[in-house]
PDB file of C-alpha atoms in Angstrom:
ATOM      1  CA  UNK A   1     161.149  42.499  41.729  1.00 43.00           C
ATOM      2  CA  UNK A   2     164.364  42.954  43.756  1.00 45.00           C
ATOM      3  CA  UNK A   3     166.545  42.290  40.700  1.00 44.00           C
ATOM      4  CA  UNK A   4     164.480  44.779  38.656  1.00 42.00           C
ATOM      5  CA  UNK A   5     164.891  47.404  41.373  1.00 38.00           C
ATOM      6  CA  UNK A   6     168.626  46.718  41.659  1.00 42.00           C
ATOM      7  CA  UNK A   7     169.143  46.998  37.894  1.00 43.00           C
ATOM      8  CA  UNK A   8     167.170  50.212  37.813  1.00 38.00           C
ATOM      9  CA  UNK A   9     169.288  51.665  40.630  1.00 40.00           C
ATOM     10  CA  UNK A  10     172.588  50.556  39.044  1.00 45.00           C
ATOM     11  CA  UNK A  11     171.641  51.836  35.601  1.00 46.00           C
ATOM     12  CA  UNK A  12     170.236  55.082  36.962  1.00 40.00           C
ATOM     13  CA  UNK A  13     173.395  55.689  38.986  1.00 41.00           C
ATOM     14  CA  UNK A  14     175.562  55.033  35.962  1.00 45.00           C
ATOM     15  CA  UNK A  15     173.453  57.070  33.578  1.00 39.00           C
ATOM     16  CA  UNK A  16     172.913  60.091  35.803  1.00 32.00           C
ATOM     17  CA  UNK A  17     176.569  60.428  36.736  1.00 35.00           C
ATOM     18  CA  UNK A  18     178.419  63.719  36.633  1.00 31.00           C
ATOM     19  CA  UNK A  19     181.889  64.821  35.607  1.00 33.00           C
ATOM     20  CA  UNK A  20     183.693  63.626  32.520  1.00 37.00           C
ATOM     21  CA  UNK A  21     186.265  64.626  30.020  1.00 38.00           C
ATOM     22  CA  UNK A  22     189.550  63.124  29.054  1.00 40.00           C
ATOM     23  CA  UNK A  23     193.155  64.047  29.595  1.00 41.00           C
ATOM     24  CA  UNK A  24     195.060  64.388  32.854  1.00 41.00           C
ATOM     25  CA  UNK A  25     196.085  60.716  32.882  1.00 41.00           C
ATOM     26  CA  UNK A  26     199.521  61.208  34.431  1.00 49.00           C
ATOM     27  CA  UNK A  27     198.869  63.581  37.315  1.00 55.00           C
ATOM     28  CA  UNK A  28     199.370  62.631  40.936  1.00 58.00           C
ATOM     29  CA  UNK A  29     196.647  62.809  43.592  1.00 56.00           C
ATOM     30  CA  UNK A  30     197.319  65.962  45.590  1.00 50.00           C
ATOM     31  CA  UNK A  31     196.932  66.270  49.368  1.00 44.00           C
ATOM     32  CA  UNK A  32     193.765  68.393  49.177  1.00 47.00           C
ATOM     33  CA  UNK A  33     191.921  65.863  46.994  1.00 58.00           C
ATOM     34  CA  UNK A  34     193.262  62.602  48.342  1.00 78.00           C
ATOM     35  CA  UNK A  35     190.063  60.787  49.296  1.00 88.00           C
ATOM     36  CA  UNK A  36     188.430  58.284  46.969  1.00 92.00           C
ATOM     37  CA  UNK A  37     185.073  56.876  48.033  1.00 92.00           C
ATOM     38  CA  UNK A  38     182.062  55.057  46.672  1.00 92.00           C
ATOM     39  CA  UNK A  39     179.871  52.004  46.980  1.00 93.00           C
ATOM     40  CA  UNK A  40     180.804  48.407  46.142  1.00 94.00           C
ATOM     41  CA  UNK A  41     177.923  46.191  45.017  1.00 91.00           C
ATOM     42  CA  UNK A  42     177.419  42.853  43.276  1.00 87.00           C
ATOM     43  CA  UNK A  43     173.640  42.760  42.883  1.00 79.00           C
ATOM     44  CA  UNK A  44     173.428  43.791  46.503  1.00 89.00           C
ATOM     45  CA  UNK A  45     175.787  45.783  48.679  1.00 93.00           C
ATOM     46  CA  UNK A  46     179.029  43.991  49.427  1.00 94.00           C
ATOM     47  CA  UNK A  47     179.219  42.803  53.019  1.00 95.00           C
ATOM     48  CA  UNK A  48     180.978  44.800  55.696  1.00 97.00           C
ATOM     49  CA  UNK A  49     184.673  44.003  55.798  1.00 97.00           C
ATOM     50  CA  UNK A  50     184.987  43.274  52.070  1.00 97.00           C
ATOM     51  CA  UNK A  51     188.460  44.417  51.009  1.00 98.00           C
ATOM     52  CA  UNK A  52     188.917  47.227  48.488  1.00 98.00           C
ATOM     53  CA  UNK A  53     192.352  47.784  46.963  1.00 97.00           C
ATOM     54  CA  UNK A  54     193.435  50.839  44.982  1.00 96.00           C
ATOM     55  CA  UNK A  55     196.547  50.462  42.846  1.00 94.00           C
ATOM     56  CA  UNK A  56     198.379  52.742  40.488  1.00 91.00           C
ATOM     57  CA  UNK A  57     200.795  51.856  37.709  1.00 84.00           C
ATOM     58  CA  UNK A  58     203.839  52.787  39.819  1.00 87.00           C
ATOM     59  CA  UNK A  59     203.059  49.906  42.182  1.00 88.00           C
ATOM     60  CA  UNK A  60     201.578  51.924  45.031  1.00 93.00           C
ATOM     61  CA  UNK A  61     198.595  50.225  46.680  1.00 95.00           C
ATOM     62  CA  UNK A  62     196.176  51.376  49.340  1.00 96.00           C
ATOM     63  CA  UNK A  63     193.769  49.039  51.119  1.00 97.00           C
ATOM     64  CA  UNK A  64     190.518  49.564  52.979  1.00 97.00           C
ATOM     65  CA  UNK A  65     187.247  47.700  53.592  1.00 97.00           C
ATOM     66  CA  UNK A  66     183.585  48.445  52.959  1.00 97.00           C
ATOM     67  CA  UNK A  67     181.225  49.296  55.782  1.00 97.00           C
ATOM     68  CA  UNK A  68     177.729  47.905  56.451  1.00 96.00           C
ATOM     69  CA  UNK A  69     176.284  50.161  53.719  1.00 95.00           C
ATOM     70  CA  UNK A  70     178.780  48.867  51.123  1.00 95.00           C
ATOM     71  CA  UNK A  71     180.696  52.149  51.229  1.00 96.00           C
ATOM     72  CA  UNK A  72     184.450  52.533  51.190  1.00 96.00           C
ATOM     73  CA  UNK A  73     186.788  55.493  51.640  1.00 95.00           C
ATOM     74  CA  UNK A  74     190.523  55.472  51.097  1.00 93.00           C
ATOM     75  CA  UNK A  75     193.395  57.930  51.107  1.00 91.00           C
ATOM     76  CA  UNK A  76     195.004  58.014  47.656  1.00 89.00           C
ATOM     77  CA  UNK A  77     197.613  60.675  48.437  1.00 88.00           C
ATOM     78  CA  UNK A  78     200.607  60.364  46.136  1.00 88.00           C
ATOM     79  CA  UNK A  79     198.983  57.861  43.781  1.00 91.00           C
ATOM     80  CA  UNK A  80     199.260  58.460  40.024  1.00 89.00           C
ATOM     81  CA  UNK A  81     196.366  58.259  37.568  1.00 88.00           C
ATOM     82  CA  UNK A  82     194.900  56.050  36.320  1.00 90.00           C
ATOM     83  CA  UNK A  83     193.979  54.232  39.543  1.00 92.00           C
ATOM     84  CA  UNK A  84     192.523  50.715  39.417  1.00 94.00           C
ATOM     85  CA  UNK A  85     190.065  49.791  42.182  1.00 95.00           C
ATOM     86  CA  UNK A  86     189.254  46.186  43.086  1.00 96.00           C
ATOM     87  CA  UNK A  87     186.638  44.924  45.545  1.00 96.00           C
ATOM     88  CA  UNK A  88     186.721  41.188  46.302  1.00 96.00           C
ATOM     89  CA  UNK A  89     183.924  39.368  48.076  1.00 95.00           C
ATOM     90  CA  UNK A  90     184.252  35.598  48.441  1.00 91.00           C
ATOM     91  CA  UNK A  91     185.635  34.513  45.073  1.00 88.00           C
ATOM     92  CA  UNK A  92     184.283  37.433  43.018  1.00 91.00           C
ATOM     93  CA  UNK A  93     186.415  40.463  42.185  1.00 93.00           C
ATOM     94  CA  UNK A  94     184.906  43.581  40.590  1.00 94.00           C
ATOM     95  CA  UNK A  95     186.940  46.468  39.172  1.00 93.00           C
ATOM     96  CA  UNK A  96     186.569  50.156  38.489  1.00 92.00           C
ATOM     97  CA  UNK A  97     189.014  52.804  37.253  1.00 91.00           C
ATOM     98  CA  UNK A  98     189.630  56.424  38.147  1.00 89.00           C
ATOM     99  CA  UNK A  99     191.060  57.693  34.857  1.00 85.00           C
ATOM    100  CA  UNK A 100     192.003  61.215  35.913  1.00 83.00           C
ATOM    101  CA  UNK A 101     191.770  63.870  38.618  1.00 80.00           C
ATOM    102  CA  UNK A 102     188.403  65.239  37.473  1.00 79.00           C
ATOM    103  CA  UNK A 103     186.852  61.796  38.054  1.00 79.00           C
ATOM    104  CA  UNK A 104     188.357  61.566  41.529  1.00 79.00           C
ATOM    105  CA  UNK A 105     186.058  64.295  42.861  1.00 78.00           C
ATOM    106  CA  UNK A 106     182.856  62.199  42.809  1.00 78.00           C
ATOM    107  CA  UNK A 107     181.846  58.827  44.130  1.00 86.00           C
ATOM    108  CA  UNK A 108     183.755  56.024  42.416  1.00 90.00           C
ATOM    109  CA  UNK A 109     181.474  53.013  42.547  1.00 91.00           C
ATOM    110  CA  UNK A 110     182.575  49.439  41.969  1.00 92.00           C
ATOM    111  CA  UNK A 111     179.886  47.246  40.404  1.00 88.00           C
ATOM    112  CA  UNK A 112     179.063  45.028  37.435  1.00 86.00           C
ATOM    113  CA  UNK A 113     178.850  47.939  34.996  1.00 83.00           C
ATOM    114  CA  UNK A 114     182.214  49.408  35.980  1.00 86.00           C
ATOM    115  CA  UNK A 115     183.678  45.894  35.894  1.00 89.00           C
ATOM    116  CA  UNK A 116     182.333  45.249  32.373  1.00 86.00           C
ATOM    117  CA  UNK A 117     183.828  48.557  31.220  1.00 86.00           C
ATOM    118  CA  UNK A 118     187.243  47.638  32.659  1.00 89.00           C
ATOM    119  CA  UNK A 119     187.070  44.135  31.154  1.00 88.00           C
ATOM    120  CA  UNK A 120     186.184  45.685  27.807  1.00 85.00           C
ATOM    121  CA  UNK A 121     189.491  47.549  27.890  1.00 87.00           C
ATOM    122  CA  UNK A 122     191.793  45.264  29.899  1.00 87.00           C
ATOM    123  CA  UNK A 123     191.295  41.656  28.971  1.00 80.00           C
ATOM    124  CA  UNK A 124     189.273  38.592  29.675  1.00 79.00           C
ATOM    125  CA  UNK A 125     187.899  39.388  33.128  1.00 76.00           C
ATOM    126  CA  UNK A 126     190.306  37.339  35.209  1.00 83.00           C
ATOM    127  CA  UNK A 127     191.973  39.352  37.975  1.00 87.00           C
ATOM    128  CA  UNK A 128     195.463  38.336  36.841  1.00 86.00           C
ATOM    129  CA  UNK A 129     194.819  39.487  33.262  1.00 89.00           C
ATOM    130  CA  UNK A 130     193.178  42.761  34.297  1.00 91.00           C
ATOM    131  CA  UNK A 131     196.005  43.609  36.686  1.00 90.00           C
ATOM    132  CA  UNK A 132     198.815  42.642  34.288  1.00 89.00           C
ATOM    133  CA  UNK A 133     197.153  44.647  31.481  1.00 89.00           C
ATOM    134  CA  UNK A 134     196.767  47.588  33.886  1.00 89.00           C
ATOM    135  CA  UNK A 135     200.503  47.534  34.598  1.00 85.00           C
ATOM    136  CA  UNK A 136     201.405  47.242  30.894  1.00 84.00           C
ATOM    137  CA  UNK A 137     203.165  50.201  29.312  1.00 75.00           C
ATOM    138  CA  UNK A 138     200.144  51.243  27.199  1.00 79.00           C
ATOM    139  CA  UNK A 139     197.501  51.051  29.963  1.00 78.00           C
ATOM    140  CA  UNK A 140     197.219  54.815  30.477  1.00 77.00           C
ATOM    141  CA  UNK A 141     196.288  55.206  26.805  1.00 82.00           C
ATOM    142  CA  UNK A 142     193.590  52.503  27.188  1.00 81.00           C
ATOM    143  CA  UNK A 143     192.083  53.980  30.355  1.00 85.00           C
ATOM    144  CA  UNK A 144     190.951  57.453  29.397  1.00 83.00           C
ATOM    145  CA  UNK A 145     187.579  58.746  30.571  1.00 82.00           C
ATOM    146  CA  UNK A 146     186.346  58.702  26.963  1.00 84.00           C
ATOM    147  CA  UNK A 147     187.328  55.053  26.389  1.00 85.00           C
ATOM    148  CA  UNK A 148     185.821  53.978  29.733  1.00 82.00           C
ATOM    149  CA  UNK A 149     182.631  55.812  28.772  1.00 78.00           C
ATOM    150  CA  UNK A 150     182.510  54.003  25.434  1.00 82.00           C
ATOM    151  CA  UNK A 151     183.182  50.628  27.097  1.00 83.00           C
ATOM    152  CA  UNK A 152     180.341  51.198  29.587  1.00 79.00           C
ATOM    153  CA  UNK A 153     177.975  52.096  26.776  1.00 78.00           C
ATOM    154  CA  UNK A 154     179.021  48.975  24.924  1.00 80.00           C
ATOM    155  CA  UNK A 155     178.319  46.898  28.032  1.00 78.00           C
ATOM    156  CA  UNK A 156     174.907  48.545  28.456  1.00 76.00           C
ATOM    157  CA  UNK A 157     174.031  47.955  24.824  1.00 74.00           C
ATOM    158  CA  UNK A 158     174.698  44.225  25.286  1.00 76.00           C
ATOM    159  CA  UNK A 159     172.066  43.897  27.995  1.00 73.00           C
ATOM    160  CA  UNK A 160     168.891  42.103  26.927  1.00 75.00           C
ATOM    161  CA  UNK A 161     166.016  44.311  25.784  1.00 72.00           C
ATOM    162  CA  UNK A 162     163.911  43.064  28.715  1.00 72.00           C
ATOM    163  CA  UNK A 163     166.495  44.354  31.221  1.00 68.00           C
ATOM    164  CA  UNK A 164     166.670  47.749  29.541  1.00 65.00           C
ATOM    165  CA  UNK A 165     162.878  47.989  29.341  1.00 67.00           C
ATOM    166  CA  UNK A 166     162.476  46.969  32.996  1.00 65.00           C
ATOM    167  CA  UNK A 167     164.928  49.726  33.869  1.00 60.00           C
ATOM    168  CA  UNK A 168     163.030  52.298  31.817  1.00 61.00           C
ATOM    169  CA  UNK A 169     165.647  52.509  29.064  1.00 58.00           C
ATOM    170  CA  UNK A 170     165.374  52.136  25.322  1.00 55.00           C
ATOM    171  CA  UNK A 171     168.174  51.128  22.965  1.00 54.00           C
ATOM    172  CA  UNK A 172     167.712  54.468  21.219  1.00 54.00           C
ATOM    173  CA  UNK A 173     168.391  56.294  24.502  1.00 54.00           C
ATOM    174  CA  UNK A 174     171.796  54.597  24.705  1.00 54.00           C
ATOM    175  CA  UNK A 175     172.778  56.372  21.489  1.00 48.00           C
ATOM    176  CA  UNK A 176     171.749  59.667  23.086  1.00 45.00           C
ATOM    177  CA  UNK A 177     173.902  58.940  26.134  1.00 44.00           C
ATOM    178  CA  UNK A 178     176.980  58.755  23.903  1.00 38.00           C
ATOM    179  CA  UNK A 179     176.629  62.491  23.238  1.00 41.00           C
ATOM    180  CA  UNK A 180     176.253  63.503  26.870  1.00 43.00           C
ATOM    181  CA  UNK A 181     179.535  64.892  28.135  1.00 41.00           C
ATOM    182  CA  UNK A 182     178.540  64.403  31.770  1.00 41.00           C
ATOM    183  CA  UNK A 183     178.234  60.584  31.719  1.00 42.00           C
ATOM    184  CA  UNK A 184     181.073  58.972  33.630  1.00 44.00           C
ATOM    185  CA  UNK A 185     181.703  55.336  34.474  1.00 48.00           C
ATOM    186  CA  UNK A 186     181.622  54.531  38.167  1.00 48.00           C
ATOM    187  CA  UNK A 187     180.746  58.019  39.333  1.00 46.00           C
ATOM    188  CA  UNK A 188     177.374  59.006  40.712  1.00 44.00           C
ATOM    189  CA  UNK A 189     176.366  61.847  42.936  1.00 43.00           C
TER     190      UNK A 189
END
């Protein structure tokens, strides 16, 4: 029952997200919009004190930790898009990406769905591969909002029918999601 509820919450958060659009992959976070925040979860909220690292392709990193509700907030002033987020609890690292400035205005969650989307675009899932691919010269072209959206839909479509059904989704509804301009990986309000 708990796993069904968790999957429903994760999928609902991902599918009811706002924002979207492409472009703006090279802008810098401005002082007025410098806060990135969200929830880090692995099937449950990550424990208080779990580190969250934001990194951009110029090498700038910002570190914070999650609180007791799994929430994190960090100051990304001066960072360039795209921004890779990593939350590591015990030996498990999960990733998310902020592709552009329009995505930075909502909650940027870090969970299995955002991780699967990042892995779909940046390698085999190992932290070293994801991070080296992120710093590669063509990473900005791989990490647009549209490509992240498509990677998340691909990840959702690979879930077993029983998981989708338990979450109130149908495979046919995933096709409909592809046409919704307001779906955005990792962002839920």
